[in-house]
PDB file of C-alpha atoms and ligand atoms in Angstrom:
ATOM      1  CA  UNK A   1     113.323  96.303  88.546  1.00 87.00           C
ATOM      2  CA  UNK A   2     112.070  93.624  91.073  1.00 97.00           C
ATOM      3  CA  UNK A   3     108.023  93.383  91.573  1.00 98.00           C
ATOM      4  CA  UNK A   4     105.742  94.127  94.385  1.00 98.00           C
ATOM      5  CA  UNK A   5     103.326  91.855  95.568  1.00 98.00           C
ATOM      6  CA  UNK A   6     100.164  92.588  96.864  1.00 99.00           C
ATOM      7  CA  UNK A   7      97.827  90.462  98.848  1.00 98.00           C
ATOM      8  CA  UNK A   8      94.793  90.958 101.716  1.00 98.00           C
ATOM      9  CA  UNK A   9      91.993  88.989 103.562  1.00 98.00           C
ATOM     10  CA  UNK A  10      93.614  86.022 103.955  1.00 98.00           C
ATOM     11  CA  UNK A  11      91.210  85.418 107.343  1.00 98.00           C
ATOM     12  CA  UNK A  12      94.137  83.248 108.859  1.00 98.00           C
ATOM     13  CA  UNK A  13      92.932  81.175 111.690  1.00 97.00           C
ATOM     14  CA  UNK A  14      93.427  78.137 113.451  1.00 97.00           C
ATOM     15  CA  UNK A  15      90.132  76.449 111.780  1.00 96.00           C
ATOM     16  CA  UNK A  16      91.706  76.648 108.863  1.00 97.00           C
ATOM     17  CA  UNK A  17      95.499  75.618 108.365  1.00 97.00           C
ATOM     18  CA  UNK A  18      94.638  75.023 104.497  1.00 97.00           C
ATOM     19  CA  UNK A  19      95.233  79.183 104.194  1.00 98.00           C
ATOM     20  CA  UNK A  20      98.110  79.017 106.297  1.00 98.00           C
ATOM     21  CA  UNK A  21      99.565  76.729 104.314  1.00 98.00           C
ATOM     22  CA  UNK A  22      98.783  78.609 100.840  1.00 98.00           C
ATOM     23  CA  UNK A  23     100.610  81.896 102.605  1.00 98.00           C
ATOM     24  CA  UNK A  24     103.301  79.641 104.297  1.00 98.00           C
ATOM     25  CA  UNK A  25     104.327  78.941 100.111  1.00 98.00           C
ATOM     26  CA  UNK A  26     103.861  82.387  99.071  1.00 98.00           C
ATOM     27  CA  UNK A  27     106.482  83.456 101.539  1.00 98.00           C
ATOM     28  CA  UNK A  28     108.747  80.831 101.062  1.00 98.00           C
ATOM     29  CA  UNK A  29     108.571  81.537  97.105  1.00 98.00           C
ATOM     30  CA  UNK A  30     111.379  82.514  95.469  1.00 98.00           C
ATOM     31  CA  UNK A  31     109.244  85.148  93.222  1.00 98.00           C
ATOM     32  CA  UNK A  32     108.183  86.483  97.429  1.00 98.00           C
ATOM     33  CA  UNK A  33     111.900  85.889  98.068  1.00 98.00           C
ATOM     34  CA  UNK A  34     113.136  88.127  95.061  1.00 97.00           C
ATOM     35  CA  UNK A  35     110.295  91.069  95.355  1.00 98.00           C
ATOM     36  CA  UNK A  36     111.438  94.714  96.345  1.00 98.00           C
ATOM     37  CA  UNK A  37     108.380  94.854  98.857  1.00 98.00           C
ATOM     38  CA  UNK A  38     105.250  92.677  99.868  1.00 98.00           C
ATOM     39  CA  UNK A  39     102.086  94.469 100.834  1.00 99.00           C
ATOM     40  CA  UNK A  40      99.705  93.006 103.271  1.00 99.00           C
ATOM     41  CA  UNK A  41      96.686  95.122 102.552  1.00 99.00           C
ATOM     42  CA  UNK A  42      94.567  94.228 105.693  1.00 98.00           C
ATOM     43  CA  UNK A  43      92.683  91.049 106.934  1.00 98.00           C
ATOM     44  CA  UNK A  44      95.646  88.770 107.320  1.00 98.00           C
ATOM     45  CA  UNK A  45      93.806  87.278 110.700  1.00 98.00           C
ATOM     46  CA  UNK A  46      90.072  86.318 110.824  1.00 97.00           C
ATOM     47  CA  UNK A  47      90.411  88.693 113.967  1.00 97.00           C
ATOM     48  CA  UNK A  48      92.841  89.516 115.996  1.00 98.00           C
ATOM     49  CA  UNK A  49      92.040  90.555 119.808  1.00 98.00           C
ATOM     50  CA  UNK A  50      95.495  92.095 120.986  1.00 98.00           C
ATOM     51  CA  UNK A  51      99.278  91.300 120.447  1.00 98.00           C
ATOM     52  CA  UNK A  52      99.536  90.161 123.751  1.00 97.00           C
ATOM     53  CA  UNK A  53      97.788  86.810 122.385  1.00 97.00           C
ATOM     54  CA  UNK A  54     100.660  84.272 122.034  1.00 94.00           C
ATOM     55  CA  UNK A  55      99.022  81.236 119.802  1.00 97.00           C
ATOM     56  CA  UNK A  56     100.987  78.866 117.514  1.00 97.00           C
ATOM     57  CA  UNK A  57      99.611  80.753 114.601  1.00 98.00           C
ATOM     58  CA  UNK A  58     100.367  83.574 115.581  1.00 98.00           C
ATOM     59  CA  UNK A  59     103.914  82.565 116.864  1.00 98.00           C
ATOM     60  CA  UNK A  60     104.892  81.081 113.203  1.00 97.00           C
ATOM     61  CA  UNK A  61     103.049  83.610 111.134  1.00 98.00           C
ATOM     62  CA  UNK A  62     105.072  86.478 112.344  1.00 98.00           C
ATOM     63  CA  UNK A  63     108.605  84.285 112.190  1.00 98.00           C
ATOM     64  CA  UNK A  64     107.604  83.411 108.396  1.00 98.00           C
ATOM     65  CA  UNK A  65     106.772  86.960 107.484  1.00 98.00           C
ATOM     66  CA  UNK A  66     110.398  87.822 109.742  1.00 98.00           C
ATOM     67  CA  UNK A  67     112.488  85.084 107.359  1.00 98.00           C
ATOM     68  CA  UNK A  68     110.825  87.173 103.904  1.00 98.00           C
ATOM     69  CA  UNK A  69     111.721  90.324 105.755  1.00 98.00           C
ATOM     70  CA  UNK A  70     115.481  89.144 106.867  1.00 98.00           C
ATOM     71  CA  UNK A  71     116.133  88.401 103.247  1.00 97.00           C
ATOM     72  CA  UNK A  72     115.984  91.944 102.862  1.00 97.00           C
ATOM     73  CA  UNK A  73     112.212  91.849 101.224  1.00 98.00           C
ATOM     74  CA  UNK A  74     110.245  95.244 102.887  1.00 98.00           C
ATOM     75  CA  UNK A  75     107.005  94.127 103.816  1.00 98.00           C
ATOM     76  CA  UNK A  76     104.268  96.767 104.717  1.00 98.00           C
ATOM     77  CA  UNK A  77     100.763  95.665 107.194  1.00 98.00           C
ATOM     78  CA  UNK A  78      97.521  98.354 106.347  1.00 98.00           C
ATOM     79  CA  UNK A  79      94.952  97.293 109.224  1.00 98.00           C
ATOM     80  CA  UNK A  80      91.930  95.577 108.113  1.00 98.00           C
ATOM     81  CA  UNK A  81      88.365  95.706 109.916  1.00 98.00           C
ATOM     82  CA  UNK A  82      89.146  92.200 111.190  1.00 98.00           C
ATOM     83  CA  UNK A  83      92.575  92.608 112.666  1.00 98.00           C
ATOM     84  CA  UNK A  84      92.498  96.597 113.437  1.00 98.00           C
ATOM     85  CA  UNK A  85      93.860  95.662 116.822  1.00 98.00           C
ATOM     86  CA  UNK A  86      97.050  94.538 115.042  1.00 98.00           C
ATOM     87  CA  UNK A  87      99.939  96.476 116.901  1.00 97.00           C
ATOM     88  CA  UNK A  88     103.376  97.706 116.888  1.00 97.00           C
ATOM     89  CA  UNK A  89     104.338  94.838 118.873  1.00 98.00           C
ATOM     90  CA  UNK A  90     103.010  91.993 116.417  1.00 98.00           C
ATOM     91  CA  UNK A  91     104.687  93.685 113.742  1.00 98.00           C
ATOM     92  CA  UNK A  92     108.522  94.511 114.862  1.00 98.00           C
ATOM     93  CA  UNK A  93     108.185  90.672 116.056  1.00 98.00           C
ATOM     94  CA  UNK A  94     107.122  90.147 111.617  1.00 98.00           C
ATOM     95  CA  UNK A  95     109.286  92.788 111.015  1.00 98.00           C
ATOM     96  CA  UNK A  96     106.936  94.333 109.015  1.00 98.00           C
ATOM     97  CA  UNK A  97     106.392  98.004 108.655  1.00 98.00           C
ATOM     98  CA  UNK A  98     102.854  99.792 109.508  1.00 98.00           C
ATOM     99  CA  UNK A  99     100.897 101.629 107.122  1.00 98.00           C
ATOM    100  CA  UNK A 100      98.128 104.142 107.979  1.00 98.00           C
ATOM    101  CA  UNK A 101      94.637 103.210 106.192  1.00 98.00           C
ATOM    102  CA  UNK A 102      95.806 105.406 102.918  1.00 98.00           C
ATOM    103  CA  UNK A 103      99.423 105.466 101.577  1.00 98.00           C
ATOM    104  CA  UNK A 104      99.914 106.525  98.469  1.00 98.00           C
ATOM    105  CA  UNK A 105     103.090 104.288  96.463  1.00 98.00           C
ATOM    106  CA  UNK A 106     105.241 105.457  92.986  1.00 98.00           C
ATOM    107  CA  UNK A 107     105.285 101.888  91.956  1.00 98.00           C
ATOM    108  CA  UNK A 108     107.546 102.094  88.646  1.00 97.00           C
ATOM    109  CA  UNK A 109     106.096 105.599  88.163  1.00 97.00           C
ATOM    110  CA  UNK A 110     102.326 104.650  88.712  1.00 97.00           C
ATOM    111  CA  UNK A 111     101.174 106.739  91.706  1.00 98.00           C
ATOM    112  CA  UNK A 112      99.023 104.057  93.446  1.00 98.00           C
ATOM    113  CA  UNK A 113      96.872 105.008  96.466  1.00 98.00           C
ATOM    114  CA  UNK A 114      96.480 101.259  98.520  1.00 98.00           C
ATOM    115  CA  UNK A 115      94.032 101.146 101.652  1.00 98.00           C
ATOM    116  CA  UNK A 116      91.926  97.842 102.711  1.00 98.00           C
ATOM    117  CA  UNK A 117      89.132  99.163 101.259  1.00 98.00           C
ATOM    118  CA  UNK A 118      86.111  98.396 104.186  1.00 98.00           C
ATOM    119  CA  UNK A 119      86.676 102.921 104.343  1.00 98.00           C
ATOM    120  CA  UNK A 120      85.198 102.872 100.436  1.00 98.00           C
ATOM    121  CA  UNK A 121      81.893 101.202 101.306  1.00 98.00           C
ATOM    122  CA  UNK A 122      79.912 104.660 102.660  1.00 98.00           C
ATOM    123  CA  UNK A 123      76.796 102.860 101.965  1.00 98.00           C
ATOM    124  CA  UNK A 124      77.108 100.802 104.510  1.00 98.00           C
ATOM    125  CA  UNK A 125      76.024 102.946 107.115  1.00 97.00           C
ATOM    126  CA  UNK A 126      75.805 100.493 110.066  1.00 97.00           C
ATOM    127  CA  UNK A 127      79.309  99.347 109.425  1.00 98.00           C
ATOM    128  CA  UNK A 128      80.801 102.668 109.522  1.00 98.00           C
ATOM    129  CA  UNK A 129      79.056 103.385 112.891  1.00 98.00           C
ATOM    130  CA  UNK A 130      80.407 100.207 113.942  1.00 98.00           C
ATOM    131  CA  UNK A 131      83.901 101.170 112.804  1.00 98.00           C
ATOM    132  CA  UNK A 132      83.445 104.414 114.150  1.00 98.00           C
ATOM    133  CA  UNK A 133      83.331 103.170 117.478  1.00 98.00           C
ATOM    134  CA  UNK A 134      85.868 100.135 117.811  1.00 98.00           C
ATOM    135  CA  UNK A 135      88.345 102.576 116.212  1.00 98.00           C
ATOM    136  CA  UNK A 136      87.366 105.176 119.524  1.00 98.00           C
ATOM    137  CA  UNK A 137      91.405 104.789 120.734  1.00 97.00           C
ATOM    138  CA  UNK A 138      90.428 104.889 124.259  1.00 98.00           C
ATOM    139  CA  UNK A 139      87.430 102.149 123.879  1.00 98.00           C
ATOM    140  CA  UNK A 140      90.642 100.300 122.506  1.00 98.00           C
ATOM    141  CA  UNK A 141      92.796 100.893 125.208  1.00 98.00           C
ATOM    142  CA  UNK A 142      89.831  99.364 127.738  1.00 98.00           C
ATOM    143  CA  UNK A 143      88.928  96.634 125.599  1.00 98.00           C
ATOM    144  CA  UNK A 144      92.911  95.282 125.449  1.00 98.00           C
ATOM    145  CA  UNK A 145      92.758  95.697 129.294  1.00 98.00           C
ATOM    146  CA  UNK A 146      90.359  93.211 129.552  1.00 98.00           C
ATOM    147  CA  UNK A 147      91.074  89.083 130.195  1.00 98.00           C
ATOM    148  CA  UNK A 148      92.222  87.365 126.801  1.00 98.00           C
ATOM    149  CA  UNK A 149      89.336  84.982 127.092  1.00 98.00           C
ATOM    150  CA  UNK A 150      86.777  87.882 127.332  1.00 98.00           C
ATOM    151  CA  UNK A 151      87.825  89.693 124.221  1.00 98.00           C
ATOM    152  CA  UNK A 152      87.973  86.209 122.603  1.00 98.00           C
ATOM    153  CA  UNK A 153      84.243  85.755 123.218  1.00 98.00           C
ATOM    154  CA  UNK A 154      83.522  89.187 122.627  1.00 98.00           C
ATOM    155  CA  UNK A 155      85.124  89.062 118.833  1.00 98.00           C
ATOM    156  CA  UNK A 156      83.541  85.769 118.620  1.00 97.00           C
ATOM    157  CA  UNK A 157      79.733  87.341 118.996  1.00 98.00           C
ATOM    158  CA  UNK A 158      81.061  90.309 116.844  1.00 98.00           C
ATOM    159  CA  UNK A 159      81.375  88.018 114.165  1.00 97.00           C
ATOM    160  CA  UNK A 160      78.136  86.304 114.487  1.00 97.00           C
ATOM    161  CA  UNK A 161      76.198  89.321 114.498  1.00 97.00           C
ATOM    162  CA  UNK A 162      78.101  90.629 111.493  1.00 97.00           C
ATOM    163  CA  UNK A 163      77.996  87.188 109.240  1.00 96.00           C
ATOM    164  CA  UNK A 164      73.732  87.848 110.240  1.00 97.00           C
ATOM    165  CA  UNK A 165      73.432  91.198 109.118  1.00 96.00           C
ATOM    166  CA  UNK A 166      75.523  90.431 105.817  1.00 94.00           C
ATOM    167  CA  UNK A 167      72.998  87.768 105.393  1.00 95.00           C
ATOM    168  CA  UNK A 168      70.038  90.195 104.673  1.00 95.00           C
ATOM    169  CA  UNK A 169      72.356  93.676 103.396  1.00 96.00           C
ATOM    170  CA  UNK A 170      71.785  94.064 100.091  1.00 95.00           C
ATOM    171  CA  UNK A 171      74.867  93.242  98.271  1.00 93.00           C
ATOM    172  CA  UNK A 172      75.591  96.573  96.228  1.00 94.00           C
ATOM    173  CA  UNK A 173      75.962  98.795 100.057  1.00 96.00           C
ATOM    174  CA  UNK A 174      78.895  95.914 100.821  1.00 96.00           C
ATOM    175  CA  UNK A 175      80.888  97.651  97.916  1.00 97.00           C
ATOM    176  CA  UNK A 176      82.832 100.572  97.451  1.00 98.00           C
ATOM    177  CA  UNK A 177      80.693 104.204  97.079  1.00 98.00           C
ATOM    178  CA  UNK A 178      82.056 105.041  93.456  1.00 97.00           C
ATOM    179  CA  UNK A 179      81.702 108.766  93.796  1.00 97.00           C
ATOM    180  CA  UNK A 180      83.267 108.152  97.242  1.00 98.00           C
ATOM    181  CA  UNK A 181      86.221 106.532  95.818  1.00 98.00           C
ATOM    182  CA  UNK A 182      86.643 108.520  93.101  1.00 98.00           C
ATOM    183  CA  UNK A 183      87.028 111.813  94.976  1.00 98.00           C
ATOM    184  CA  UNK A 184      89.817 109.743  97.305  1.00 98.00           C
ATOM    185  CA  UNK A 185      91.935 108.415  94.407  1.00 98.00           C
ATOM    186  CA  UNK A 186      91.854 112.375  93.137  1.00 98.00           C
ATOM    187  CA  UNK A 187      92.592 113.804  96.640  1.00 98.00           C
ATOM    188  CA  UNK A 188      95.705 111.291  96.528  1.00 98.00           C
ATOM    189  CA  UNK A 189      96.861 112.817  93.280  1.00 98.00           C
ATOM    190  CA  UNK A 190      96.822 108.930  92.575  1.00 98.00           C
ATOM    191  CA  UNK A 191      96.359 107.390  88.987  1.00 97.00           C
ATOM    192  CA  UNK A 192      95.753 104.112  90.459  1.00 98.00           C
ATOM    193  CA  UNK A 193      93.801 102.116  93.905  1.00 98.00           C
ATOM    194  CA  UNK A 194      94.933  98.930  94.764  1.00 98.00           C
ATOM    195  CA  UNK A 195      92.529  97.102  97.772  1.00 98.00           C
ATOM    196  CA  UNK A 196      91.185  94.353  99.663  1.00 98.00           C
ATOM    197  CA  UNK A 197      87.710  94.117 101.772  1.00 98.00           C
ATOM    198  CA  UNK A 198      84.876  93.127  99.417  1.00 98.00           C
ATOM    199  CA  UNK A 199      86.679  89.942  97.859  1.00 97.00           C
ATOM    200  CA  UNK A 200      85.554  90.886  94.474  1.00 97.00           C
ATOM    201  CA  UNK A 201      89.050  90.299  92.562  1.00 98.00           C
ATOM    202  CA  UNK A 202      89.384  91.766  89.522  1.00 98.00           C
ATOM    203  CA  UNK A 203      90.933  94.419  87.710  1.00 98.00           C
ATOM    204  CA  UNK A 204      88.791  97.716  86.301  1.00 98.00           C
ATOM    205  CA  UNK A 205      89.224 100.614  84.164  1.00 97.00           C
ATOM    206  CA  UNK A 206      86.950 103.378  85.573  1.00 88.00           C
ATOM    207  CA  UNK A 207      86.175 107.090  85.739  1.00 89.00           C
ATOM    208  CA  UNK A 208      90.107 107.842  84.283  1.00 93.00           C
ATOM    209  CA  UNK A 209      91.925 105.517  86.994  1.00 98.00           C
ATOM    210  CA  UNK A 210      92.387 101.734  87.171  1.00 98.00           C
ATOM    211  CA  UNK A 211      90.973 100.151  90.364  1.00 98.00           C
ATOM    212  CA  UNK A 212      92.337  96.929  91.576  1.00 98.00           C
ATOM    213  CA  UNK A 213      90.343  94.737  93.804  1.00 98.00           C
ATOM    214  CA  UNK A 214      92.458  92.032  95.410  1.00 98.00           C
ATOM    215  CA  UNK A 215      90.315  88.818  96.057  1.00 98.00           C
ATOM    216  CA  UNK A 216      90.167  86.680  99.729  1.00 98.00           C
ATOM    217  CA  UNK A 217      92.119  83.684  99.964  1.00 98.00           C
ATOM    218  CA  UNK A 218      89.787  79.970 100.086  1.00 96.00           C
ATOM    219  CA  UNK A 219      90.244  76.649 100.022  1.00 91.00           C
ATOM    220  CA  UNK A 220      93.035  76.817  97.239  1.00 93.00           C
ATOM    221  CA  UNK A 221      92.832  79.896  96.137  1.00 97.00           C
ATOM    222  CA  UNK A 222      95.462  82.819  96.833  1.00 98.00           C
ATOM    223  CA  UNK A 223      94.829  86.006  95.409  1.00 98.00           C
ATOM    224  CA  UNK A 224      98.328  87.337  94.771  1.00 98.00           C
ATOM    225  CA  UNK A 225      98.753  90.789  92.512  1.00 98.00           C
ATOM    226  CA  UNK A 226     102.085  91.587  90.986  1.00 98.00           C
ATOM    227  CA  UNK A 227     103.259  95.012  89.963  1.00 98.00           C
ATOM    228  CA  UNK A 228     106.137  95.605  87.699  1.00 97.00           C
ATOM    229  CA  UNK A 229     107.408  98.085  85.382  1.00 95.00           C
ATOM    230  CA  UNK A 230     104.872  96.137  82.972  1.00 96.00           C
ATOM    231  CA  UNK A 231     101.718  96.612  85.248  1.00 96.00           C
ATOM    232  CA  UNK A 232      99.698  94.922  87.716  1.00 98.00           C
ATOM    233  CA  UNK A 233      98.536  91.449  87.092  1.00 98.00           C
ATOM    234  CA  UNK A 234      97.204  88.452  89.240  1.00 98.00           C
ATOM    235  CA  UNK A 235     100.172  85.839  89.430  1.00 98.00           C
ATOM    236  CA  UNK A 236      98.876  81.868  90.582  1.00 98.00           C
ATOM    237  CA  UNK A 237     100.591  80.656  93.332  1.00 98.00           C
ATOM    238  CA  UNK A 238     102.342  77.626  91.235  1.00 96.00           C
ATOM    239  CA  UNK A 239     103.913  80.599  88.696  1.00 95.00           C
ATOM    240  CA  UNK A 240     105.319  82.153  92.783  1.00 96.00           C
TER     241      UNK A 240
HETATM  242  O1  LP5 B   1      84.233  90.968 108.306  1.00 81.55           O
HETATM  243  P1  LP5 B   1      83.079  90.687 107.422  1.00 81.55           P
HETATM  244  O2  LP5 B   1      83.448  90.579 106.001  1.00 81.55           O
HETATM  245  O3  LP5 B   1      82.283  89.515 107.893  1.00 81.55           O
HETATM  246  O4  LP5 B   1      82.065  91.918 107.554  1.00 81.55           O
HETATM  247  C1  LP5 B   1      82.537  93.233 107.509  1.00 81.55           C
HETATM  248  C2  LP5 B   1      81.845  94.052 108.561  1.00 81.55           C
HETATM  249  N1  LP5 B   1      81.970  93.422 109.867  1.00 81.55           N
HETATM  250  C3  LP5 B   1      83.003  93.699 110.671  1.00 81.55           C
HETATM  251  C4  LP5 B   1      83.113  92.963 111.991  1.00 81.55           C
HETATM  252  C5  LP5 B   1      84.226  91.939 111.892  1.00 81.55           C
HETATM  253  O5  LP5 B   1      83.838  90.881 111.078  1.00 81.55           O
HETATM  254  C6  LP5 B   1      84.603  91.368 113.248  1.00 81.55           C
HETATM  255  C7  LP5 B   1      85.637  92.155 113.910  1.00 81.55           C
HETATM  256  C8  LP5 B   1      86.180  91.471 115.128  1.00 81.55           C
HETATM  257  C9  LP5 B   1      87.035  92.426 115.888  1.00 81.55           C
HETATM  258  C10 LP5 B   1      87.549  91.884 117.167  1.00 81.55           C
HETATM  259  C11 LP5 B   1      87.985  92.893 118.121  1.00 81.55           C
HETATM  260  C12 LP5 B   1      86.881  93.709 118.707  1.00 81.55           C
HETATM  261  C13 LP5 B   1      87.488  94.913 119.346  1.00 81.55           C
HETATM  262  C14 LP5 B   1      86.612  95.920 119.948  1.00 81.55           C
HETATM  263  C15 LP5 B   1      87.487  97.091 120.284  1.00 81.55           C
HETATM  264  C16 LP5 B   1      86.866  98.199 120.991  1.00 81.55           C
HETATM  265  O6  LP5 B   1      83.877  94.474 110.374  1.00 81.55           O
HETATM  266  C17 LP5 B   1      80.386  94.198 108.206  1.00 81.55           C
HETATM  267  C18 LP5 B   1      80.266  94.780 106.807  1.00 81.55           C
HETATM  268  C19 LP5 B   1      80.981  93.881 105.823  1.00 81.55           C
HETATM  269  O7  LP5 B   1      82.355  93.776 106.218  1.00 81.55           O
HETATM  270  C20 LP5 B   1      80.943  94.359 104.393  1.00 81.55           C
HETATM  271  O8  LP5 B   1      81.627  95.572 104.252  1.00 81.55           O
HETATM  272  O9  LP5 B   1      78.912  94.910 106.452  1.00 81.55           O
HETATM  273  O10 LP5 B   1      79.834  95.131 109.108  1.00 81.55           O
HETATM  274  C21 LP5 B   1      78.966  94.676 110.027  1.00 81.55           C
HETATM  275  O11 LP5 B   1      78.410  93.612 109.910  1.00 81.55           O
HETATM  276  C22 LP5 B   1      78.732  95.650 111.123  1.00 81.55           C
HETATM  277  C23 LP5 B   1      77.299  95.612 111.541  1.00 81.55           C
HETATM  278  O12 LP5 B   1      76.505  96.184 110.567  1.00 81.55           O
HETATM  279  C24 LP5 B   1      77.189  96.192 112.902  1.00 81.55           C
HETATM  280  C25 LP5 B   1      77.873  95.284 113.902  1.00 81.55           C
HETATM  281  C26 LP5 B   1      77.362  95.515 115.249  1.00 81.55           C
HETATM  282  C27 LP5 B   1      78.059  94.593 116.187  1.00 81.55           C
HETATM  283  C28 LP5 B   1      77.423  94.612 117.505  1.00 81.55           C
HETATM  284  C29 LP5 B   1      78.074  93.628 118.387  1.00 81.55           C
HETATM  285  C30 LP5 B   1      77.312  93.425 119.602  1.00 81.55           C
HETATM  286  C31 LP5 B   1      78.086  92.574 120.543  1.00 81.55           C
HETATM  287  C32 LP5 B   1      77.407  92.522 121.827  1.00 81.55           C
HETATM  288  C33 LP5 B   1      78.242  91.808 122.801  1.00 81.55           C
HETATM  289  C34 LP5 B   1      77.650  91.796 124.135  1.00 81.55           C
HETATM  290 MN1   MN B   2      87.850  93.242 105.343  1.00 81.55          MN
END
């Protein structure tokens, strides 16, 4: 049975074509080309103010993920807390199929819940007011009504004031709430949690399920997960 491939926070962005390059390869692999499904679990853009932006990364990021999609390779987009905004419009023009923040998969019999994983931090109080209130649908509807070059700005200070108040969070409230997650994996029925968010990459055995924390993409660094009949494990890029 062919693989699925999971990845998240790649933070694409024109400052750094280095991590378009690395996911440029991954899609042009043949192990991306021969895959049953690729899962995009949130943070593909460092942010993403509307679909109406038309940029050259943009542009060729959706036409790349389009090709991998043609070939007959399902690829699924959960929203991230950097590129919520993410549309129906961006992703019929990837060809990629939305996913609401929880989904639970059978991958090869495993029932594995998936989500980006910024919902599993409860600690972190001021975030989830924050999300709370960019995720208001009608505060969305406004905000996308405004000039390109205003929500540009806008997203720009956002992510100032966020990469300050990381600065001085203590790091444990930036990770998931175990209790938290432990009661969503069992309200999923799920035997298994694949996601994204806090960049910690590994693979652990906990509380009778086996969370997976996909890692963010740097310098030359993808983190790409692989699930098979065999199990999940983190695949390099060269072995793609
Ligand atoms: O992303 P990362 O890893 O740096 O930090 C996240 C949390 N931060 C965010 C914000 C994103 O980085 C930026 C999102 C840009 C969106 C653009 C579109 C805007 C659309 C508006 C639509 C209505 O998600 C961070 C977490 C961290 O993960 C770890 O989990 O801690 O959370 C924060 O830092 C949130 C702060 O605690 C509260 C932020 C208040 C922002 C106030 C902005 C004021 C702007 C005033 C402008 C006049
Ligand atoms: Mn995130």
């Amino acid at each position: 049975m062919k693989p699925a491939y999971f990845i998240s926070d790649l933070h694409l962005s024109e400052k750094h074509p280095e991590l378009t390059a690395l996911l440029l390869r991954f899609l042009r692999s043949s192990a991306a080309g021969q895959a049953r499904a690729v899962y995009i679990l949130g943070d593909l853009f460092d942010f993403w103010v509307g679909d109406d932006e038309v940029s050259e990364l943009n542009t060729s990021i959706a036409l790349e993920i389009r090709k991998l999609s043609d070939k007959g390779v399902a690829v699924f987009f959960v929203r991230g807390n950097r590129d919520f905004l993410i549309g129906r419009d961006f992703c019929r023009q990837a060809g990629m199929t939305l996913l609401p923040d929880y989904s639970v998969l059978d991958l090869f019999g495993c029932k594995t819940l998936i989500c980006h994983g910024d919902t599993l931090c409860t600690d972190d109080k001021a975030y989830l007011r924050f999300r709370r209130i960019v995720h208001c649908r009608r505060l969305q509807k406004l905000f996308l009504m405004l000039p390109l070059k205003w929500r540009t700005r806008l997203a720009a200070k956002i992510r100032r004031v966020s990469k300050m108040e990381k600065q001085v969070k203590p790091a444990d409230i930036m990770d998931v709430n175990a209790a938290f997650t432990a009661r969503q994996v069992r309200a999923f029925n799920a035997e298994r949690l694949i996601h994204g968010h806090t960049h910690r990459e590994h693979i652990h055995h906990e509380n009778g399920f086996t969370r997976i924390v996909l890692g963010d993409w740097h310098n030359d660094y993808a983190s790409i997960l692989r699930v098979d009949g065999d199990g999940a494990v983190f695949v390099p890029l060269e072995k793609c």
